[in-house]
Coordinates of C-alpha atoms and ligand atoms in Angstrom, one line a residue:
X125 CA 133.6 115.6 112.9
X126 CA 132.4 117.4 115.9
X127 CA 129.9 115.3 117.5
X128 CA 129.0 117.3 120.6
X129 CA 126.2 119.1 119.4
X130 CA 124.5 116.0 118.4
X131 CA 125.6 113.8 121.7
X132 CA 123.7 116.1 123.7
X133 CA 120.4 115.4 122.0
X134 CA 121.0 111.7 121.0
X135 CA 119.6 108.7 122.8
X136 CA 121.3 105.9 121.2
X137 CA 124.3 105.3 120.9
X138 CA 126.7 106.8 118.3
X139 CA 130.1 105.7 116.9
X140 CA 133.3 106.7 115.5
X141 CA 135.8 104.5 114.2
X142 CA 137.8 104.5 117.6
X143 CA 135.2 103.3 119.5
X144 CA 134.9 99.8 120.5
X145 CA 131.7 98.0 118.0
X146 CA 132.5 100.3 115.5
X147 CA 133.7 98.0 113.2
X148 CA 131.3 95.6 113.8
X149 CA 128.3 98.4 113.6
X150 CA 130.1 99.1 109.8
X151 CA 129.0 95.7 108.2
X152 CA 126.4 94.8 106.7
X153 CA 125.3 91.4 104.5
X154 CA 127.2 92.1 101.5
X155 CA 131.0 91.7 102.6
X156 CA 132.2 93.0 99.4
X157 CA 130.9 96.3 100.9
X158 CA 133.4 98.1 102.8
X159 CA 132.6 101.8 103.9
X160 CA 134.2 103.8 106.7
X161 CA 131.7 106.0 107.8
X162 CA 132.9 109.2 110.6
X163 CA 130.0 108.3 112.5
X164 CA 127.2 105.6 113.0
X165 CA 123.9 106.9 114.8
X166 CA 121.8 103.7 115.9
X167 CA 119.2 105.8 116.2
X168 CA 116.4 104.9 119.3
X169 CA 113.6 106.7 118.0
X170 CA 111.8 109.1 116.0
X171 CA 114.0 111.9 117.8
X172 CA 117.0 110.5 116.9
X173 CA 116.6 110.2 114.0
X174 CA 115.2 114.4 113.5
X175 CA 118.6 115.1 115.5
X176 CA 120.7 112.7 113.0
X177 CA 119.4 114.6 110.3
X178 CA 119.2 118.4 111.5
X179 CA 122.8 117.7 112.4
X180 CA 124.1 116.1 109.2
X181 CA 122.3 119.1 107.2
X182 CA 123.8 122.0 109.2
X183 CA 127.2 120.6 108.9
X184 CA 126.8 119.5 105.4
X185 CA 127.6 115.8 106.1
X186 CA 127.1 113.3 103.4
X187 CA 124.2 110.7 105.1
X188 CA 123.5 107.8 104.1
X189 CA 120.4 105.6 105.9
X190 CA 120.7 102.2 107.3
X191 CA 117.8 99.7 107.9
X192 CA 117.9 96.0 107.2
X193 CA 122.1 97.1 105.6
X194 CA 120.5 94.1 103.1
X195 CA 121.1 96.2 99.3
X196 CA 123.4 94.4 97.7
X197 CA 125.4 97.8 96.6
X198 CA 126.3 98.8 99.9
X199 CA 123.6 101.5 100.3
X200 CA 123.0 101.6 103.8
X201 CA 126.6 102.7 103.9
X202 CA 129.2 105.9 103.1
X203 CA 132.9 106.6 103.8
X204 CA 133.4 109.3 105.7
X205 CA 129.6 110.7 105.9
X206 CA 126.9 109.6 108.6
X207 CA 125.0 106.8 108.7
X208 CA 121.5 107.2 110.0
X209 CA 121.2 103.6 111.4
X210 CA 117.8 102.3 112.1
X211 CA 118.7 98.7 113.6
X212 CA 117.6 99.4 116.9
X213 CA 114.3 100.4 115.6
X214 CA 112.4 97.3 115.0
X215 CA 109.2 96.7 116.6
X216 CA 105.8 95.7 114.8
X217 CA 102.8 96.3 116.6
X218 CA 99.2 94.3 115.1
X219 CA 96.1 95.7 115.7
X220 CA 94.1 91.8 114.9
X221 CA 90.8 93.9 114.4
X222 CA 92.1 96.0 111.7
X223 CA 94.5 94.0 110.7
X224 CA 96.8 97.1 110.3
X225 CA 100.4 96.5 111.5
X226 CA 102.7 99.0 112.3
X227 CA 106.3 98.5 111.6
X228 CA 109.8 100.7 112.7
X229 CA 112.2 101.3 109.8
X230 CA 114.6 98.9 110.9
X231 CA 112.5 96.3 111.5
X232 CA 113.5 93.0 109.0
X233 CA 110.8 90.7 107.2
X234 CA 111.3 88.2 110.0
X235 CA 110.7 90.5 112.7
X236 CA 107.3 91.6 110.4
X237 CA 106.4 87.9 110.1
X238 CA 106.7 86.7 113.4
X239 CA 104.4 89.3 114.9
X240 CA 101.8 89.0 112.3
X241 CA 101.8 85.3 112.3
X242 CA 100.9 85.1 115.8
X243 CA 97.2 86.7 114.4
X244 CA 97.5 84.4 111.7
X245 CA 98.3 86.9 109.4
X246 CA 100.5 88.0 106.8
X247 CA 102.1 91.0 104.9
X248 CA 103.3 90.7 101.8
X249 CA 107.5 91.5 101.6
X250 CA 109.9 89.5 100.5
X251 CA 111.5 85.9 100.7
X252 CA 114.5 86.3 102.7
X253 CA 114.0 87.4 106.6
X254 CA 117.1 89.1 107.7
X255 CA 116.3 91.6 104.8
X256 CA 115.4 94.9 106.0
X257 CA 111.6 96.0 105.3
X258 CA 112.3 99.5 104.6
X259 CA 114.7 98.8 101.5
X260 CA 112.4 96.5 100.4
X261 CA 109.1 98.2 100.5
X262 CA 110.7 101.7 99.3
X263 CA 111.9 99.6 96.4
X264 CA 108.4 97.7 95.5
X265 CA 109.0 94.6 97.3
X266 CA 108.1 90.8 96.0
X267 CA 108.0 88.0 97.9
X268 CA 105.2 84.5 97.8
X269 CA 101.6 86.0 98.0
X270 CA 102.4 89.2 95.4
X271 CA 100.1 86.9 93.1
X272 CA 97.4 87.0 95.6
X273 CA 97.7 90.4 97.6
X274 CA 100.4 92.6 95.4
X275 CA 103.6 93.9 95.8
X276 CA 104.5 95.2 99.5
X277 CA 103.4 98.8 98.3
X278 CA 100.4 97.8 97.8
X279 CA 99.4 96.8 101.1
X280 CA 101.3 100.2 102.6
X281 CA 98.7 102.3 103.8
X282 CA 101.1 104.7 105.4
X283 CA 104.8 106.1 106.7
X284 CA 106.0 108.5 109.4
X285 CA 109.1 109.3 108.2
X286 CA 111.6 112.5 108.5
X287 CA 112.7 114.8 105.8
X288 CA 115.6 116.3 105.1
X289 CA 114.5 119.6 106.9
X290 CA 113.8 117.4 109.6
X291 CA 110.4 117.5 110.0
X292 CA 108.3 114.6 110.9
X293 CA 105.4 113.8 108.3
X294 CA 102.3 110.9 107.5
X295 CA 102.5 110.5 103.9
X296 CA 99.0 108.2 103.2
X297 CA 96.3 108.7 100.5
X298 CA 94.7 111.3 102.8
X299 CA 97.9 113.6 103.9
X300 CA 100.9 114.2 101.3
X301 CA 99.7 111.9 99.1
X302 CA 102.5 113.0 96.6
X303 CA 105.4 111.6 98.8
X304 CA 103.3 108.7 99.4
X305 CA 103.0 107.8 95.9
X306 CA 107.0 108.6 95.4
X307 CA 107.6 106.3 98.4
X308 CA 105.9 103.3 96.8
X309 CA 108.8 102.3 94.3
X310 CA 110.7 105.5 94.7
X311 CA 113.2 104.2 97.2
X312 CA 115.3 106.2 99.6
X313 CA 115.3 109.3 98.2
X314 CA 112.4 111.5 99.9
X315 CA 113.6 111.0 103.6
X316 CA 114.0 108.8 106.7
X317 CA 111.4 106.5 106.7
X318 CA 110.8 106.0 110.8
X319 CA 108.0 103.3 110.6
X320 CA 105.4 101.6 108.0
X321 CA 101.7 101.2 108.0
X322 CA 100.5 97.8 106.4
X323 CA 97.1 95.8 106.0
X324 CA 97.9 92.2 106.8
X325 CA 96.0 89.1 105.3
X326 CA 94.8 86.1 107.1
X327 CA 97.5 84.3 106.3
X328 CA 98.8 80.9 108.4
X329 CA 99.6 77.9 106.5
X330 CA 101.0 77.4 103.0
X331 CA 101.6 74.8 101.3
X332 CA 105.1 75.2 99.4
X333 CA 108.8 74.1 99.1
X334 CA 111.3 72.9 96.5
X335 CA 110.5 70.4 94.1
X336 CA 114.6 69.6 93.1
X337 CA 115.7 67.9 89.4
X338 CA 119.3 67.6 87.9
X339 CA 120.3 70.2 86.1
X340 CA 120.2 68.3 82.8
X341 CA 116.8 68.4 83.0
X342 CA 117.0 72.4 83.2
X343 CA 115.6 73.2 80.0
X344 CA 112.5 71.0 79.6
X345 CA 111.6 71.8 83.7
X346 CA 111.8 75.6 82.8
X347 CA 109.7 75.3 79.9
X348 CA 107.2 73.5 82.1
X349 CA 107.3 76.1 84.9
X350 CA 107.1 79.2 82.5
X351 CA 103.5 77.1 81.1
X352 CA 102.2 76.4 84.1
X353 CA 102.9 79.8 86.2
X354 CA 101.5 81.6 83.7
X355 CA 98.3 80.0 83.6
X356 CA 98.0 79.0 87.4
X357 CA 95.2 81.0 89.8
X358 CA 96.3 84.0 92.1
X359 CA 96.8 82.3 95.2
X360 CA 100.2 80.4 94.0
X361 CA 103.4 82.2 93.4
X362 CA 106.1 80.5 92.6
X363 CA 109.7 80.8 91.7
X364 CA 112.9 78.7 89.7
X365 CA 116.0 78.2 90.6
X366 CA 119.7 77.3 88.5
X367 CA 121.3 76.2 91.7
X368 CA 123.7 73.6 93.4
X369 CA 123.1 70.8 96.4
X370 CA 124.9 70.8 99.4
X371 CA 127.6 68.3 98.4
X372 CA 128.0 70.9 94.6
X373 CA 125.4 69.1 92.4
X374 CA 124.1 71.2 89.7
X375 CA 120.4 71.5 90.3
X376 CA 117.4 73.2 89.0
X377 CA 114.3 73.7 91.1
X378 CA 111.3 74.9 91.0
X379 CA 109.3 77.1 94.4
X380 CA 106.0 77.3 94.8
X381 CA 104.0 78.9 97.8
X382 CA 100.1 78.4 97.8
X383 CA 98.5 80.6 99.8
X384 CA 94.2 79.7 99.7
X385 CA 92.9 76.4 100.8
X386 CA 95.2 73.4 101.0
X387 CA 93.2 70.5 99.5
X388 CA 92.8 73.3 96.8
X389 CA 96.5 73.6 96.5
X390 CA 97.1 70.1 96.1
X391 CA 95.4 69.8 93.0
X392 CA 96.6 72.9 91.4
X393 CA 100.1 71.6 92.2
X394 CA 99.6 68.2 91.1
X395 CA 100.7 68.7 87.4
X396 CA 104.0 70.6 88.5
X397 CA 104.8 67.8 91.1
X398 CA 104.0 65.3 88.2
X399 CA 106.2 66.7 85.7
X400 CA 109.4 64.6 84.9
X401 CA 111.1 62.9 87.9
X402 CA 111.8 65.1 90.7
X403 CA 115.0 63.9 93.0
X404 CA 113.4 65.4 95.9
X405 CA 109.7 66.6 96.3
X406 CA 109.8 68.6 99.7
X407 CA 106.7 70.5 98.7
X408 CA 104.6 70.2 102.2
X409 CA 102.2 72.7 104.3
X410 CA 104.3 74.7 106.9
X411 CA 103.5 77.9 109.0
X412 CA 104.2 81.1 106.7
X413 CA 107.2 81.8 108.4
X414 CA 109.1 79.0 107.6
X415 CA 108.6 79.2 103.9
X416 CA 109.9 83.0 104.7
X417 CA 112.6 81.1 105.8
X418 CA 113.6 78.4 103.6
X419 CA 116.3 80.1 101.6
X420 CA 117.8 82.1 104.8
X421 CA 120.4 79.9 104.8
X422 CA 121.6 80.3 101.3
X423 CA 122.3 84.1 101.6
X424 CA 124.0 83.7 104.8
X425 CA 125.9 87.3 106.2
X426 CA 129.4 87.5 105.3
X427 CA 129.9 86.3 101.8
X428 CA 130.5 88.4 98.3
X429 CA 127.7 89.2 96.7
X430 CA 127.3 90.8 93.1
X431 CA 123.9 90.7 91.4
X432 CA 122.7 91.3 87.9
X433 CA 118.9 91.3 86.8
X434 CA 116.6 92.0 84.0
X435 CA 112.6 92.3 83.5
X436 CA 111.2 90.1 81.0
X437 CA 107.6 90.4 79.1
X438 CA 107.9 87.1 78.4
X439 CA 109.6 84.3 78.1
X440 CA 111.0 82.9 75.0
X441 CA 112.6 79.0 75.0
X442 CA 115.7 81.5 73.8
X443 CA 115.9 83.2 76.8
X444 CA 115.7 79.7 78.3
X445 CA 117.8 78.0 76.3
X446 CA 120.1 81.3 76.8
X447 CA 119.6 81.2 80.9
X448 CA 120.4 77.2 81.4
X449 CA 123.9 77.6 78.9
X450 CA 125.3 80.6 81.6
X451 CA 124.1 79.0 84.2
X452 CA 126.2 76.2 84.0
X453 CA 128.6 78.4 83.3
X454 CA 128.5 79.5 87.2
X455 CA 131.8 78.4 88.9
X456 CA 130.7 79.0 92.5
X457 CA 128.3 76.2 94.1
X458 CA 127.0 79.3 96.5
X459 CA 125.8 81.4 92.8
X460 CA 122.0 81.0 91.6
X461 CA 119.9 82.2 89.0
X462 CA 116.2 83.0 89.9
X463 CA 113.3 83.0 87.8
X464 CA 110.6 85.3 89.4
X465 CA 107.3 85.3 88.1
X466 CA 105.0 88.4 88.9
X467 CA 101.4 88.8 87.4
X468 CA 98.5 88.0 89.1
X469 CA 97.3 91.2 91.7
X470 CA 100.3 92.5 91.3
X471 CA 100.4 92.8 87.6
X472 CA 96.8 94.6 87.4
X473 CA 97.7 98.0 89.5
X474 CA 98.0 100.1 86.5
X475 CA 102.0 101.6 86.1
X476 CA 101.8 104.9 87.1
X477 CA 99.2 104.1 90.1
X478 CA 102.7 104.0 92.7
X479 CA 106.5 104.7 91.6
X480 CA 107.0 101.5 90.6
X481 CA 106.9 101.4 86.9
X482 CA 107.3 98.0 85.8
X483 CA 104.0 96.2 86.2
X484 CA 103.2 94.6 82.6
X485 CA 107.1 92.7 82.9
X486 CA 106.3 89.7 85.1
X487 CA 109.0 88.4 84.3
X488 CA 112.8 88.9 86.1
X489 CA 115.5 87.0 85.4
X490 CA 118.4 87.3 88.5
X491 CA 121.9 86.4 88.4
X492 CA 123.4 86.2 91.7
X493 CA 127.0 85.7 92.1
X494 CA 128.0 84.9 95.6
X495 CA 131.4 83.5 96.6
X496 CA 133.3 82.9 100.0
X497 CA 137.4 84.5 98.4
X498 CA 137.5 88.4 98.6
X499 CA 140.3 87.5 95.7
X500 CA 138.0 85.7 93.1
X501 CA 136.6 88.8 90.9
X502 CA 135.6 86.1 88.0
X503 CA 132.1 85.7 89.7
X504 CA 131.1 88.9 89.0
X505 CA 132.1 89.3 85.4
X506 CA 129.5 85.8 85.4
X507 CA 126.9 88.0 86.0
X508 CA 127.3 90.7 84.2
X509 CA 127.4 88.4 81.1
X510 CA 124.5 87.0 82.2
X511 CA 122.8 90.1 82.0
X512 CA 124.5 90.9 78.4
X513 CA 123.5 87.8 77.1
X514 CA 119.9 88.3 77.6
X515 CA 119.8 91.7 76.5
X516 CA 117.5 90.2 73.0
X517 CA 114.9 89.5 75.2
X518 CA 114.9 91.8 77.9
X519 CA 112.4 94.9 78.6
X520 CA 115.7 96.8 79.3
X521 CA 114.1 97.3 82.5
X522 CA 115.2 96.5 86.1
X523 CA 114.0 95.7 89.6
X524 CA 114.8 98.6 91.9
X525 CA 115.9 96.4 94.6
X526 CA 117.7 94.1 93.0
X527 CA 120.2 96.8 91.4
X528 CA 123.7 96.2 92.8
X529 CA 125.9 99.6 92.0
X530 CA 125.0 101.0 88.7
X531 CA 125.2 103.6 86.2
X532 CA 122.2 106.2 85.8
X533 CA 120.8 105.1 82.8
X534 CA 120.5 101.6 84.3
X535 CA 119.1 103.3 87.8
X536 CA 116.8 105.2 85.5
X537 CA 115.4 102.1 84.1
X538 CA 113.9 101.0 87.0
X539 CA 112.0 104.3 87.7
X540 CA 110.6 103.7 83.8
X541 CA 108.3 106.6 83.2
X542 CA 107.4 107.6 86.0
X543 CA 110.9 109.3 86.9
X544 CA 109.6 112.9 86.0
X545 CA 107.0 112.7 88.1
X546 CA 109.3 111.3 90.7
X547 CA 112.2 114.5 90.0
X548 CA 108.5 116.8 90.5
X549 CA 108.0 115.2 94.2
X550 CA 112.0 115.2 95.3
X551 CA 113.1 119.1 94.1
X552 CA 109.5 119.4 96.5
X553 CA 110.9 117.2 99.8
X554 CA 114.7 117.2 99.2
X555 CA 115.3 120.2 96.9
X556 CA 119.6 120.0 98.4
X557 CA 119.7 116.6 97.6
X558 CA 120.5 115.5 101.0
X559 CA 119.4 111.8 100.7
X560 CA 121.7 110.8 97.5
X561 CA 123.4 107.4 99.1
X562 CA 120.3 105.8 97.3
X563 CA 119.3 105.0 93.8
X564 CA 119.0 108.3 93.4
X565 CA 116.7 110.7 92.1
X566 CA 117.8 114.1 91.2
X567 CA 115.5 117.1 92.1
X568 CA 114.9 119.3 88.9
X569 CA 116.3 122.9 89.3
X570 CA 113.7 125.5 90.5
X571 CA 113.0 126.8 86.9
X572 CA 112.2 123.9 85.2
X573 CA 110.2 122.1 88.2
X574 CA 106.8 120.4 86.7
X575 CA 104.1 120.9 89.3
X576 CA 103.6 118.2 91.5
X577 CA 100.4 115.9 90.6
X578 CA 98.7 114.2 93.2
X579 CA 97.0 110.7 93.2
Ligands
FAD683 C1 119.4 88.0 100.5 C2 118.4 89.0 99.9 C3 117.2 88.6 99.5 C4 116.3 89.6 99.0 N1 115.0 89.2 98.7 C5 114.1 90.1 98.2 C6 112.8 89.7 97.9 O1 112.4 88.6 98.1 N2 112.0 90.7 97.5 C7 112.4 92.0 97.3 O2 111.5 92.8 96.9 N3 113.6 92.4 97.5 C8 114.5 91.5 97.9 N4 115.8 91.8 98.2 C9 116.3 93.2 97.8 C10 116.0 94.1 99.0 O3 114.7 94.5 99.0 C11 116.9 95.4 98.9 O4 118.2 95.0 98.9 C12 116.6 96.4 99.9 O5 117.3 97.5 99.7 C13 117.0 95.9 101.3 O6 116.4 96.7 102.3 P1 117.3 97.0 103.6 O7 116.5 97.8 104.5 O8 117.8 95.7 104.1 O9 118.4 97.9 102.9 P2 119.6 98.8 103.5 O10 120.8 98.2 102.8 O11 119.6 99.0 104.9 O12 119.2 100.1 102.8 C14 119.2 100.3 101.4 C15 118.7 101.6 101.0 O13 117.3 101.7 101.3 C16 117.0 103.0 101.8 N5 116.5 102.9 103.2 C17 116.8 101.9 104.1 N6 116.1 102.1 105.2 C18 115.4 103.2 105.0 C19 114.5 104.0 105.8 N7 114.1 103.6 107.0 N8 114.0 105.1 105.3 C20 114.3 105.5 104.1 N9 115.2 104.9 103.3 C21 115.7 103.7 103.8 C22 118.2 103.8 101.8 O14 118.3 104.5 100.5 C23 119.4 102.8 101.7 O15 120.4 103.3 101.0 C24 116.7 90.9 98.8 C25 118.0 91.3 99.1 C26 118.9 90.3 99.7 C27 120.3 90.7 100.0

């Protein structure tokens, strides 16, 4: 690849696979991922990125885009192509008046919650803080106060981002309002995402943590959980988990995060803390961050990762019965599986108000297989029974950013009905297909293109 062109218009700092860091600069979280890209671009702003792109498009390079390099499939990554790599570009800038925060595209949910926590504010995003917030928000994002403020897309009031002609464009409600509809749920498909506009929530202290029991008592704790999520006020979220202790004891747990007033949150936690007998009860109140930060370690870089998911309307006690039986079937002490429950503000933005589809399935059901042996392949056949086993129940429906490497139909399922209307507003920003290392979306050929609706 003849980088010259692009070297003399480039700020950061590119590599090629002689270059010292270049191996280093190819991995990302998920070591079963590994891609030899021709060239890395750490891009140091908004003009390196428009020069990553114009020069990938003239010469016809596959591109892929990098932010937090958290997707489980690998697709911050491509062999042989370009990556667009935004890990230089993480700054978050709070305007306390507003309470609009302004994020780079390679910013991670730890670098978001930091800032914001400073004002005593929040934005909604995820649970793990070394994930990127550019994955996650293009893909929907969930985290602990979805129940009370929505999905990550719904507090995104804008993006700057760069197409594939490499033009720089604001999609909000007021300007492009098609893209910005695609971008919320459509992931990476409409262009370089350079940095996100959020409305933060006061935010400081939550009262959360794990509330741990043996496994044995798996079934009758899920069954409790699944009642009392279901029925519990806006301001708590709150997860389970099929996991093991530090010394390999099979666990199951339960996660809640209560974000209102904390006397408040006492008593709407009391019956869950008083159900069965807990071995530990580490449920406390603690700065935001460090619930954000309570299950860091347990997706630490470096490991294989392979995950399987499904959406759920409801949940039966089959699917629980079905979920505990497989889960003790996990052989490695570092695999989990998570029960997320959605619903609350999050569950009342009508379907085809953003690209994410799926907002009548609260339910989804994860199986994460993670393992330290590059040799061990069982894991991953563990969760991909997983999945098949709870196909009776399932939506047939899937969590954008939870897909590891899939087929189409599967990739399809988690755009739902609104993937016409998603085709309409790609063939209208990427009609080549330039941005395809993604879940991706494929533009509709000229002749059969729907117009484009706007919100
Ligand atoms: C440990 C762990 C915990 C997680 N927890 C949660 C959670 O709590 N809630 C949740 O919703 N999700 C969660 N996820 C899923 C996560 O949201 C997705 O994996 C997401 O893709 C990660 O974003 P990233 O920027 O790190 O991705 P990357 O791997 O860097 O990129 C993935 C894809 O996103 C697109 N992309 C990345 N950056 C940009 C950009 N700037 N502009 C345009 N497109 C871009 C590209 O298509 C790229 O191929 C978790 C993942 C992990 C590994």
């Amino acid at each position: 690849m003849d980088t010259q062109t692009l070297k003399s218009n480039f700020e950061g700092q590119l590599l090629s696979p002689s270059d010292p860091g270049y191996d280093e600069a190819r991995q990302i979280w998920n070591a079963s991922i590994d891609k030899k890209p021709a060239l890395i671009a750490r891009c140091s702003g908004v003009a390196d990125v428009v020069a990553a792109v114009n020069f990938a498009r003239t010469h016809q390079i596959l591109t892929a885009i990098r932010g937090g390099g958290h997707n489980v499939g690998g697709r911050a990554l491509c062999d042989d192509g370009l990556v667009i790599d935004l890990s230089r570009m993480r700054s978050v800038f709070v305007d306390k008046t507003t309470r609009r925060v302004r994020v780079q595209g390679g910013a991670t949910l730890g670098d978001l919650d930091r800032e914001t926590h400073v004002f005593g504010l929040a934005v909604p995003c995820g649970i793990v803080s070394k994930t990127g917030i550019a994955g996650l928000t293009l893909g929907g994002g969930v985290g602990w106060l979805l129940r009370k403020y929505g999905m990550t897309i719904d507090n995104l009031l804008s993006c700057q981002m760069v197409t594939a002609d490499g033009q720089v464009l604001t999609a909000s409600a007021a300007e492009n309002a098609d893209l910005f509809w695609a971008l919320r749920g459509g992931g990476g498909n409409f262009g370089v995402v350079t940095s996100f506009e959020f409305q933060a929530h006061p935010v400081h202290t939550v009262l959360g943590g794990l509330l741990l029991y043996p496994r044995d008592a798996a079934v009758p704790v899920l069954r409790n959980f699944r009642d009392f999520i279901q029925t519990a006020p806006d301001e708590l979220t709150a997860y389970a988990v099929l996991l093991h202790g530090p010394d390999g004891a099979p666990l199951v747990a339960t996660v809640p995060c209560y974000c209102g007033d904390l006397a408040e949150g006492e008593r709407v936690l009391k019956p869950l803390r008083a159900f069965g007998t807990p071995l530990l009860d580490a449920i406390q109140p603690m700065p935001f961050p460090a619930m954000q930060s309570l299950f860091g370690p347990s997706f630490p870089d470096g490991n294989q990762n392979y995950w399987k998911s499904t959406m759920q309307r409801e949940l039966t006690d089959g699917a629980i019965d079905a979920i505990v039986e497989h889960g003790n079937r996990m052989a490695s002490p570092l695999s989990a599986v998570v029960l997320e429950y959605y619903g609350g503000a999050a569950g009342r933005v009508p379907s085809d108000a953003t690209a994410f589809p799926h907002r009548e399935l609260p339910w989804d059901i994860l199986f994460i297989a993670q393992w330290t042996d590059p040799a061990e392949t069982a894991h991953r056949a563990w969760a991909r029974q997983g999945e098949e086993l709870l196909k009776p129940y399932s939506a047939n429906a899937h969590l954008l950013s939870a897909l590891d490497v899939e087929d189409a139909d599967v990739i399809n399922s988690a755009f739902g009905p609104n993937l016409t209307r998603l085709a309409a507003v790609k063939s209208k920003y990427d009609p080549a297909n330039f941005f395809r290392v993604n879940q991706n979306i494929k533009p509709v050929a000229p002749a059969a293109r729907p117009a484009v609706q706007s919100t």
